[in-house]
Coordinates of C-alpha atoms in Angstrom, one line a residue:
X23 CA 188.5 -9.4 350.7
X24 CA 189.0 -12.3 348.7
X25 CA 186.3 -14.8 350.3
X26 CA 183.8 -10.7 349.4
X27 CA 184.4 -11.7 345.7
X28 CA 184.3 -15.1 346.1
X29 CA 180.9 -14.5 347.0
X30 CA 179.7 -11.8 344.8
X31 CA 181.8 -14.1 341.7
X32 CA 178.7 -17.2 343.4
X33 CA 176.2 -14.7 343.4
X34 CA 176.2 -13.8 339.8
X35 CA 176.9 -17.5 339.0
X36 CA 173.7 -18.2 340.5
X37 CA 171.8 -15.1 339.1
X38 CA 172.8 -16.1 335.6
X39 CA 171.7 -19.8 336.2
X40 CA 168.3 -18.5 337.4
X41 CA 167.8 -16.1 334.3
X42 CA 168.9 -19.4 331.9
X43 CA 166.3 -21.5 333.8
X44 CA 163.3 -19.3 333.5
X45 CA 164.3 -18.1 329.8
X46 CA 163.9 -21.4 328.5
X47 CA 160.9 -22.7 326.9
X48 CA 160.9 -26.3 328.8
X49 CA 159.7 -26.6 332.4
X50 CA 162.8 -27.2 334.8
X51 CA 163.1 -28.4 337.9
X52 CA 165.8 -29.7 339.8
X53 CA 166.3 -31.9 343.5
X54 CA 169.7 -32.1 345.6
X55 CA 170.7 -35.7 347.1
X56 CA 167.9 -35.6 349.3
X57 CA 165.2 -34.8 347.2
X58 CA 164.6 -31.4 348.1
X59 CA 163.6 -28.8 345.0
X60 CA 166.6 -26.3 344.8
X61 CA 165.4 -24.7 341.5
X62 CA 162.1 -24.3 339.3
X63 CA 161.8 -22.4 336.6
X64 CA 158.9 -20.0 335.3
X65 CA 157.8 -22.6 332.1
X66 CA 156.9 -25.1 335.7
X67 CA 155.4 -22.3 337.6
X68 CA 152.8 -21.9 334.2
X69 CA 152.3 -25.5 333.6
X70 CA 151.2 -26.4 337.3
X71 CA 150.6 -23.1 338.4
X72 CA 153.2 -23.0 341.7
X73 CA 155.5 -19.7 342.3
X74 CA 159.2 -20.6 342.3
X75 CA 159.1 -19.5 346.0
X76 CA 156.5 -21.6 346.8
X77 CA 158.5 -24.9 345.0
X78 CA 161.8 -24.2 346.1
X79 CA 162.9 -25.7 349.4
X80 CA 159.8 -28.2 349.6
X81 CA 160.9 -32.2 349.6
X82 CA 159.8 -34.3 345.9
X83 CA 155.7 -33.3 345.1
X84 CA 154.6 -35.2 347.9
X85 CA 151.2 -32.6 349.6
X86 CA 151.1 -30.3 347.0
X87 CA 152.3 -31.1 343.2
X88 CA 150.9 -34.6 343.4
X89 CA 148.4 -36.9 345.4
X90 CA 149.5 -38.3 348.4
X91 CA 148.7 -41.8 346.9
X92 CA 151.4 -41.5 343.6
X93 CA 153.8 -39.0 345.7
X94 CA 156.2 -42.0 346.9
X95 CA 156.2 -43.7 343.2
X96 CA 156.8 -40.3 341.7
X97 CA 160.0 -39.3 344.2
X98 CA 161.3 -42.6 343.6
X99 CA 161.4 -42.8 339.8
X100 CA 162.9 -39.3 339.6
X101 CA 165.2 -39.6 342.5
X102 CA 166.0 -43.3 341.1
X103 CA 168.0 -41.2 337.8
X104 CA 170.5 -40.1 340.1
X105 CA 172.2 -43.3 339.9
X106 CA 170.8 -44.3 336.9
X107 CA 172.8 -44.6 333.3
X108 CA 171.4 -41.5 330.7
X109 CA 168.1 -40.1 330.9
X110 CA 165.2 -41.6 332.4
X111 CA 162.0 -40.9 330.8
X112 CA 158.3 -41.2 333.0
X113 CA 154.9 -39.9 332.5
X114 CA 153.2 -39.0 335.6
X115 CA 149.9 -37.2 336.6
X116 CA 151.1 -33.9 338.8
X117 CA 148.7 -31.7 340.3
X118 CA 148.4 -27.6 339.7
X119 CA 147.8 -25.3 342.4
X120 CA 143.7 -25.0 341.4
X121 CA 143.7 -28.5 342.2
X122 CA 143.2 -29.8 338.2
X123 CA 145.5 -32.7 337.4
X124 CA 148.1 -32.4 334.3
X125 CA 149.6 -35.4 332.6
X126 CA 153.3 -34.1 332.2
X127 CA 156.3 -36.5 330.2
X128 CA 159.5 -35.9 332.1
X129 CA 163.1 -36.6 331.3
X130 CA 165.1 -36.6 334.3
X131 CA 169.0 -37.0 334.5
X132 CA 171.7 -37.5 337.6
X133 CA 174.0 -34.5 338.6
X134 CA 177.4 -35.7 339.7
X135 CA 179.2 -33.2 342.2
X136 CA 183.2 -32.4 341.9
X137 CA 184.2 -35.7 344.0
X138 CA 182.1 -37.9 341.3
X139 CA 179.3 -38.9 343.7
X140 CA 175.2 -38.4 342.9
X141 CA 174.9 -34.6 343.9
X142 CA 170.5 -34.5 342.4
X143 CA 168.4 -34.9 340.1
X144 CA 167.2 -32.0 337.2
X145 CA 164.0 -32.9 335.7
X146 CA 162.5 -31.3 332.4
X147 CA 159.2 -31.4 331.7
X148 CA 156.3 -31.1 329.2
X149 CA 152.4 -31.8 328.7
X150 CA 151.9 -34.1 327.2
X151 CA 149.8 -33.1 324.6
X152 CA 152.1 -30.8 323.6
X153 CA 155.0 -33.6 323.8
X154 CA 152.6 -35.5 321.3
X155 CA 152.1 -32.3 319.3
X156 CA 156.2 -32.0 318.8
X157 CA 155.9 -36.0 317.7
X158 CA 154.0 -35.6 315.3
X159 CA 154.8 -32.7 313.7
X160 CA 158.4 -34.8 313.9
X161 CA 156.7 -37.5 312.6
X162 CA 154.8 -35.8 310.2
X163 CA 158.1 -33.6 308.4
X164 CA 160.0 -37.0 308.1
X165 CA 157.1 -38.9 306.8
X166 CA 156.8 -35.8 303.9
X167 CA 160.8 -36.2 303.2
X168 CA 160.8 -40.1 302.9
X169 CA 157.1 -41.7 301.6
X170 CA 155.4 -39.3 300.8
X171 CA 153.6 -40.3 297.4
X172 CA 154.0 -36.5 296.0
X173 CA 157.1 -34.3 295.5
X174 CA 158.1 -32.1 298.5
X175 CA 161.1 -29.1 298.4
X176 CA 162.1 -27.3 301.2
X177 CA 163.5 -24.2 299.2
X178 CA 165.8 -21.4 300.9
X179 CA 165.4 -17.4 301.0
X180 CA 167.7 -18.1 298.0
X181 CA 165.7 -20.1 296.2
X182 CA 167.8 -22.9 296.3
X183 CA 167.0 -26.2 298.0
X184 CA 168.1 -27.4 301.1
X185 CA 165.2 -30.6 301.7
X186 CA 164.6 -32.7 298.7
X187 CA 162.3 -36.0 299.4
X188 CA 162.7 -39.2 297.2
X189 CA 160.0 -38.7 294.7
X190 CA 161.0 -35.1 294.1
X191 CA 164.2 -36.7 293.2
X192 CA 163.1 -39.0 290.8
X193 CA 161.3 -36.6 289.2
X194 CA 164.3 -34.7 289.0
X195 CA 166.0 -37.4 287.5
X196 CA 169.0 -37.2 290.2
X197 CA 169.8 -38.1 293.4
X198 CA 167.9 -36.4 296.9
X199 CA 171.7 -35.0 297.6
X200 CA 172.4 -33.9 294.0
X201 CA 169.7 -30.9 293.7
X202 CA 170.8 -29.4 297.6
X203 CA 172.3 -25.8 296.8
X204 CA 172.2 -25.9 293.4
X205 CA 170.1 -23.1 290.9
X206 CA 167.0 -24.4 289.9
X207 CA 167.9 -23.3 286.6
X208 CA 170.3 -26.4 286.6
X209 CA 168.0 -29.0 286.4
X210 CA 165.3 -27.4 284.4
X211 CA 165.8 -26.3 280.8
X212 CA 162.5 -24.3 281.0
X213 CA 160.0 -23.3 283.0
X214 CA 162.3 -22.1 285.8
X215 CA 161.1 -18.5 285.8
X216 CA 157.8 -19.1 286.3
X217 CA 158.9 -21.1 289.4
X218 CA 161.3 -18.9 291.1
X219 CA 158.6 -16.3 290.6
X220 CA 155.7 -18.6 292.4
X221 CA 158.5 -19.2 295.0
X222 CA 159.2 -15.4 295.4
X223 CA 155.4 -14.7 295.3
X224 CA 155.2 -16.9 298.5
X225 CA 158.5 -15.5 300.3
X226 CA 156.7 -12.2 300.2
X227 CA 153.1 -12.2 300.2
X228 CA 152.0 -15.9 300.9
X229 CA 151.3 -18.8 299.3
X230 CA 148.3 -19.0 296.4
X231 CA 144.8 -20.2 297.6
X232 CA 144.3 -22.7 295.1
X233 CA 147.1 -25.0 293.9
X234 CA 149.4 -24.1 290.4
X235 CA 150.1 -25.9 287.5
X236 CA 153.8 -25.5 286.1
X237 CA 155.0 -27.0 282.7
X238 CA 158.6 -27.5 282.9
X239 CA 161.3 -28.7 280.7
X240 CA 163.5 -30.9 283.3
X241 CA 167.4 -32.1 282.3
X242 CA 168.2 -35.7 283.2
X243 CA 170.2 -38.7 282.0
X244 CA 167.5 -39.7 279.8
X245 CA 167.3 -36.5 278.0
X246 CA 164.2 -33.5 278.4
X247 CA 161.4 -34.6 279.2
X248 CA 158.0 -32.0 279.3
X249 CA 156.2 -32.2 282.3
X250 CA 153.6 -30.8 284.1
X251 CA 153.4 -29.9 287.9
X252 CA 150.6 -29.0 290.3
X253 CA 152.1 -27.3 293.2
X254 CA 151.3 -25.9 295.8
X255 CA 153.5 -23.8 298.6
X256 CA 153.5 -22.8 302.5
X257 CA 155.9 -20.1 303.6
X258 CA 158.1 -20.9 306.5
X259 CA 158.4 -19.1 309.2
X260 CA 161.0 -19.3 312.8
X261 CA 158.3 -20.0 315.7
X262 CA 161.0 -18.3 317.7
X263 CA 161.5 -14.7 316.3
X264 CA 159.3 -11.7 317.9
X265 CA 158.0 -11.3 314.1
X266 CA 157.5 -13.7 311.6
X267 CA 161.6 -14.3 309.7
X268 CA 160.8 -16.0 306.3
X269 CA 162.8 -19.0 306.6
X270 CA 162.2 -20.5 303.5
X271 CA 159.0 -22.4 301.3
X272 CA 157.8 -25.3 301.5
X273 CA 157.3 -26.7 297.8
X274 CA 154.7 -29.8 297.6
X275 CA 153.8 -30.6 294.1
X276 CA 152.5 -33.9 291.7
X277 CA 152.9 -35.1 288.4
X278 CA 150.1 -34.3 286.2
X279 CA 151.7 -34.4 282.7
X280 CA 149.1 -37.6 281.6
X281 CA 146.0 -36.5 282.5
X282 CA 146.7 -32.7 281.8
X283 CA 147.2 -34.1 278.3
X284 CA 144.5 -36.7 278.3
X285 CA 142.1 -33.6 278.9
X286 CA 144.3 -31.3 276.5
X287 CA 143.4 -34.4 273.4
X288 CA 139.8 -34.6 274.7
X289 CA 139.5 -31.2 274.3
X290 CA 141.0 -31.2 271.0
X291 CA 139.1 -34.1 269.9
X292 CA 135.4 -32.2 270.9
X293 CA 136.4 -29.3 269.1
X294 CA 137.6 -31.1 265.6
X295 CA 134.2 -33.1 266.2
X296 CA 132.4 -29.4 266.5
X297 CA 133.9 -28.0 263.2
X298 CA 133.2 -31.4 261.3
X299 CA 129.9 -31.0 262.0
X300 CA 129.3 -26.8 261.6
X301 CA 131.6 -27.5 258.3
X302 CA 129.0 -29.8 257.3
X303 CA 126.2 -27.6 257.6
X304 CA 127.4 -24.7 256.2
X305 CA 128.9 -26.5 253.0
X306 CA 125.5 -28.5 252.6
X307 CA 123.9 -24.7 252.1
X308 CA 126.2 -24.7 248.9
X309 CA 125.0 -25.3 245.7
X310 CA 128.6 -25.3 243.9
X311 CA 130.4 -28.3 244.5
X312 CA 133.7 -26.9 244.8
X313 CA 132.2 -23.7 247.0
X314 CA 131.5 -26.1 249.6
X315 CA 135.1 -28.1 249.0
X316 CA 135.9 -24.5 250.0
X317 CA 133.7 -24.0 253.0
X318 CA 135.1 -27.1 254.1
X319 CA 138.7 -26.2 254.7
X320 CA 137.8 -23.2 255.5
X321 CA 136.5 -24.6 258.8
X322 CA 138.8 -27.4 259.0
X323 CA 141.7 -24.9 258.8
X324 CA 140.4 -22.6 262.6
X325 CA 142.6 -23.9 265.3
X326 CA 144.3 -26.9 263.3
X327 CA 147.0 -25.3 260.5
X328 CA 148.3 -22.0 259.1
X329 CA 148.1 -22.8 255.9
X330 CA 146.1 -25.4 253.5
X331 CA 146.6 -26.3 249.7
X332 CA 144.1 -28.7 247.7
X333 CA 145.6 -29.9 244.5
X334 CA 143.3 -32.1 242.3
X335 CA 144.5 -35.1 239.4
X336 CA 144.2 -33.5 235.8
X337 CA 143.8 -34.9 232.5
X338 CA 147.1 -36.0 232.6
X339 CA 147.4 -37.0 236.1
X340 CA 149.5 -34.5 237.1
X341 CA 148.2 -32.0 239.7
X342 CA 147.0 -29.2 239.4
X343 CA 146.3 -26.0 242.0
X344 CA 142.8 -26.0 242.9
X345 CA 142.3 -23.7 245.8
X346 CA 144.3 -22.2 248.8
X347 CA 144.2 -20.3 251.5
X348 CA 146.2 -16.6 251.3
X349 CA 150.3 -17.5 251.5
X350 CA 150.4 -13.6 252.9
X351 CA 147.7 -13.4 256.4
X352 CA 144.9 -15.1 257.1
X353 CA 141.8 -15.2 254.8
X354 CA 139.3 -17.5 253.6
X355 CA 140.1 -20.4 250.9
X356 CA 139.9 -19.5 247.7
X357 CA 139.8 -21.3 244.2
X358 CA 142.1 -21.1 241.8
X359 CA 141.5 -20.6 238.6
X360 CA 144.7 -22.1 236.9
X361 CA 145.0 -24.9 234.7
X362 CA 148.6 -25.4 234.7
X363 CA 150.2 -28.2 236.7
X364 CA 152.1 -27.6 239.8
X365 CA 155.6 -27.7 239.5
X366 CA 156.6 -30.7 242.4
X367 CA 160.1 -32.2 242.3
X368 CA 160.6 -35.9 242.7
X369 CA 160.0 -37.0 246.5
X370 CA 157.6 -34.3 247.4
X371 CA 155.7 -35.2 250.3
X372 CA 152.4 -34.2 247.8
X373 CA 153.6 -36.9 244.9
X374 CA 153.9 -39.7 248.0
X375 CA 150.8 -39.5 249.2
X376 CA 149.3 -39.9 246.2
X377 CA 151.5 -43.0 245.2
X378 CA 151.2 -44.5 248.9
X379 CA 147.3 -43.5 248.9
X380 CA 147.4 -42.2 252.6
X381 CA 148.7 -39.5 254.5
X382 CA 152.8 -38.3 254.5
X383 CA 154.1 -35.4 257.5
X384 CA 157.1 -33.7 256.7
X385 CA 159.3 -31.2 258.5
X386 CA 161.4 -28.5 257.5
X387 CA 165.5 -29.4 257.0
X388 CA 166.5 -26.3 255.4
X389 CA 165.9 -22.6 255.7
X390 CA 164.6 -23.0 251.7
X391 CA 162.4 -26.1 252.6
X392 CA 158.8 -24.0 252.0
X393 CA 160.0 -22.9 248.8
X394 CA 161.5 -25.8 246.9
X395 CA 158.5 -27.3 247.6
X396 CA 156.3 -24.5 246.5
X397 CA 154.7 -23.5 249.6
X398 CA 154.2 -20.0 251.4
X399 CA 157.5 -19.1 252.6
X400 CA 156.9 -19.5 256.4
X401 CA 155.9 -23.7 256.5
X402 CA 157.6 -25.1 258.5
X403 CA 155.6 -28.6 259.0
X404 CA 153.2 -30.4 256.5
X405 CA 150.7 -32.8 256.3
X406 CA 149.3 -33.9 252.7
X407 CA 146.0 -36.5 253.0
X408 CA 145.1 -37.9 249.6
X409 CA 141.4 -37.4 248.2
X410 CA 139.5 -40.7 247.1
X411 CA 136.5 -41.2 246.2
X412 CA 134.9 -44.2 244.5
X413 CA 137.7 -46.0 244.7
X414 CA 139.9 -43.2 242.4
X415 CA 142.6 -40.3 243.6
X416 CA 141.1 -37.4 243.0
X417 CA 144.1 -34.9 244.7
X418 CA 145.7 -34.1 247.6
X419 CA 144.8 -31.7 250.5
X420 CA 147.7 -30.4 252.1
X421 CA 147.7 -28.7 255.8
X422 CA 151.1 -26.6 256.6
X423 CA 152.0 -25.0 259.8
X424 CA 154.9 -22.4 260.7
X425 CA 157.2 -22.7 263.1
X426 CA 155.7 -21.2 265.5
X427 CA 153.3 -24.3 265.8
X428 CA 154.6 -27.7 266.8
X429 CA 154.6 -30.6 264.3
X430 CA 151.8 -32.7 263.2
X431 CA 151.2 -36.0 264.9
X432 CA 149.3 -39.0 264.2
X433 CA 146.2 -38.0 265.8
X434 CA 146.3 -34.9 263.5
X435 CA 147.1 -36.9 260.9
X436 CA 143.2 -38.8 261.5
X437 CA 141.9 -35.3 261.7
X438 CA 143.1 -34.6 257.9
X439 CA 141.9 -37.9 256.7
X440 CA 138.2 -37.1 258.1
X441 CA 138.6 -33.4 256.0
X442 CA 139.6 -34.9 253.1
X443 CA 136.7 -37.6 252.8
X444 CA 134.3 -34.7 253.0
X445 CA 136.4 -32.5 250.5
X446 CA 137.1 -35.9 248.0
X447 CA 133.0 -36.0 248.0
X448 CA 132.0 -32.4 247.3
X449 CA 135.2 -32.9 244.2
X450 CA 133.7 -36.0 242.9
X451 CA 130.1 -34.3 243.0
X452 CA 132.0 -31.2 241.0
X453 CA 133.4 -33.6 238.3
X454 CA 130.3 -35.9 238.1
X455 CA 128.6 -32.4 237.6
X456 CA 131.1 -31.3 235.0
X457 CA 130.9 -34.5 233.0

C-alpha cells in the first residue's frame, strides 16, 4: 500500500513537471547522463516542428533534429555542460521535421542527482531572431533610460513615475531617484493638470497622433523656471495578459522653450511691423494733424496695451492731457480737449522720461498705484516713450496694461519708441500748423 502511493505521489510529480514544461514560453529540452532526451516541451515541438513522443527516448539530435555532419559537435557541447561551471551558451543550426534548418541560441545547464554526481543536461532554447529581437528591445529600453538626448518617464496607472532617465532629471532639476513615486504636482508649480490629463487621455484611449506641447512651471533649486515641452506618449501594455492590462505610459518629451519663443517674438515682431505700416496708411488719409496722432495709437494700441495716454509740453512746460483711449472698455483714442495741466507727483514715471529723454517701465507696488498716478484704475504696468521731434520734447506717450497682461520688456519698449516717432511727427506738423 505504501510503495501504491509512492507511486501515484511520482506520478503527479511528473504530471505537474510536464504541464510546467509545456506552459512555458521557452523551448525545453532535457538529456539524462547518456544523452538520451527524457523531456521536450511544446515551445520545442513548435520551433522544430517534432511531437514530444517523437523526441522523447531518441539519443542527442543526431538523424533527425540535426545533420549527420554537426550531430557529434552538437551532443558534445550540450552534453559537455554537465560538468561544466554555470550555464553554457551555443548557437547551433538544428533541423525541423519539413527538413528547413533553424538557427536556435541555447543555454544549457548540468543536473546533479541526490549523490552529487552529473545526473543530465536541460537545455533551453530560442530563435535566434527572436533572441536578437529580446536584445534589442533590452538594448533599446536601457539606451532610452541612460543617453537618450530627450526626456523619457515611465509613468504608473497612478500617474506617478516609476522610470526617470537622466535628462528628464535634469530637467527636473533633481536627481533620477528623487521624482520615483512622488505627485507630479511636486515638482511642477503649473501646468500639471494639463499633464495628468494627456497621461489619463493615453491610459484610456491611446496616445495622441501627433506630438503635444506643454508649458510648465517646474520647482527646482534655482527657483521656477517656464518651460515648454513637446511630448509625446505610448501606452504600456503586459505582453502576457489574455487582454491588453494598462501597465502604465511611456512619457518621451524635449525642451522647446527657445525656439517656441524665438517663433512667439518673430511672430510678434511681423505683426508690430504690420500695424506700423497699416497705421501709416490710414493716418496719411488724415488731413488733421492730431487726427492721425490719433489713428496712430489707435492701431499701435490692438494686441500691444490696454490702455494708452499722450500728454504733450504746454506753454509752460508742464503737460498737459492730449488724447486717450476710454479708462472704462475699449474704444478708439480720443482727443482731449483740456487745457489744464496734469496733475503728476514728483517721480512719476511720465516726468522721467521726459527728463531722461527715453523710455521708463514701471509696475504696480500698491493696490492705489493706477490712481496716484492718475491712470484708469486697473493699470497695472506702464510704459511712457518721450515724443521728439527736431531735436525738442514735444510730450509723452504712455502705454498701460492690467494685470491681467504681463509686464513690458525691452523689446516692447523698441515697439513704443517706433509709435512715438510717428506720433512726435504728426504733433510737430499740428504745432508747425498752429503757429
Amino acid at each position: 500500500m505504501s510503495a501504491s502511493r509512492s507511486e501515484t505521489a511520482s506520478e503527479r510529480g511528473s504530471d505537474l513537471l510536464a504541464a510546467l514544461l509545456d506552459g512555458m514560453d521557452a523551448a525545453l529540452c532535457a538529456f539524462d547522463a547518456d544523452g538520451v532526451v527524457t523531456h521536450w516541451n511544446r515551445e520545442a515541438e513548435r520551433i522544430l516542428g517534432w511531437a514530444p513522443e517523437e523526441a522523447v527516448g531518441r539519443r542527442g539530435f543526431g538523424g533527425w533534429a540535426a545533420r549527420a555532419e554537426d550531430a557529434d559537435d552538437v551532443r558534445a557541447r550540450l552534453m559537455g555542460a554537465m560538468r561544466a561551471a554555470g550555464r553554457q551558451v551555443h548557437e547551433f543550426a538544428l533541423l525541423r521535421k519539413d527538413g528547413g534548418r533553424v538557427l536556435v541560441r541555447t543555454q544549457s545547464a548540468g543536473v546533479r542527482g541526490a549523490d552529487g554526481r552529473p545526473a543530465g543536461v536541460y537545455c533551453a532554447f530560442s530563435e535566434v531572431h527572436a533572441q536578437i529581437d529580446l536584445e534589442r528591445s533590452i538594448a533599446l529600453s536601457e539606451a532610452l533610460f541612460e543617453d537618450a538626448p530627450w526626456g523619457v518617464v515611465l509613468v504608473d496607472v497612478d500617474l506617478r513615475p516609476a522610470l526617470v532617465n537622466a535628462h528628464a532629471a535634469r530637467a527636473f532639476g533633481s536627481g533620477r531617484t528623487t521624482l520615483l513615486g512622488r505627485p507630479l504636482g511636486e515638482p511642477l508649480l503649473q501646468g500639471v493638470e494639463e499633464l495628468e490629463g494627456a497621461l489619463q487621455h493615453v491610459l484610456v484611449q491611446g496616445p495622441p497622433r501627433a506630438p503635444v506641447e506643454l508649458w510648465v512651471t517646474v520647482r527646482t533649486p534655482e527657483g521656477e523656471r517656464r518651460r515648454c515641452w513637446r511630448s509625446g506618449f505610448v501606452r504600456l501594455a503586459s505582453p502576457l495578459a489574455e487582454e491588453p492590462v494598462p501597465l502604465g505610459v511611456g512619457w518621451l518629451f524635449q525642451d522647446v522653450t527657445e525656439e517656441k519663443l524665438a517663433g512667439q517674438q518673430a511672430d510678434r515682431m511681423r505683426f508690430r511691423a504690420s500695424q506700423l505700416h497699416r497705421a501709416g496708411c490710414a493716418a496719411a488719409e488724415c488731413e488733421d494733424p492730431m487726427e492721425a496722432a490719433a489713428v496712430l495709437l489707435d492701431f499701435a494700441l490692438a494686441g500691444f496695451a490696454d490702455h494708452v495716454v499722450l500728454d504733450l509740453v504746454g506753454d509752460d512746460d508742464r503737460l498737459v492731457r492730449a488724447a486717450a483711449s476710454p479708462s472704462g472698455g475699449p474704444g478708439p483714442v480720443t482727443r482731449v480737449g483740456g487745457c489744464l495741466p496734469v496733475r503728476y507727483g514728483p517721480g512719476h514715471p511720465a516726468l522721467q522720461a521726459v527728463d531722461r529723454a527715453g523710455s521708463v517701465r514701471a509696475s504696480a507696488s500698491s493696490g492705489a498705484w493706477a490712481a496716484e498716478r492718475q491712470w484708469p484704475a486697473d493699470a497695472a504696468h506702464a510704459l511712457c516713450a518721450v515724443l521728439r521731434s527736431r531735436g525738442r520734447t514735444l510730450g509723452v506717450l504712455t502705454f498701460l496694461r492690467s494685470t491681467a497682461r504681463p509686464a513690458f520688456e525691452r523689446p516692447d519698449a523698441t515697439y513704443a519708441e517706433s509709435v512715438a516717432a510717428r506720433v512726435a511727427a504728426s504733433v510737430d506738423l499740428a504745432g508747425a500748423a498752429g503757429d
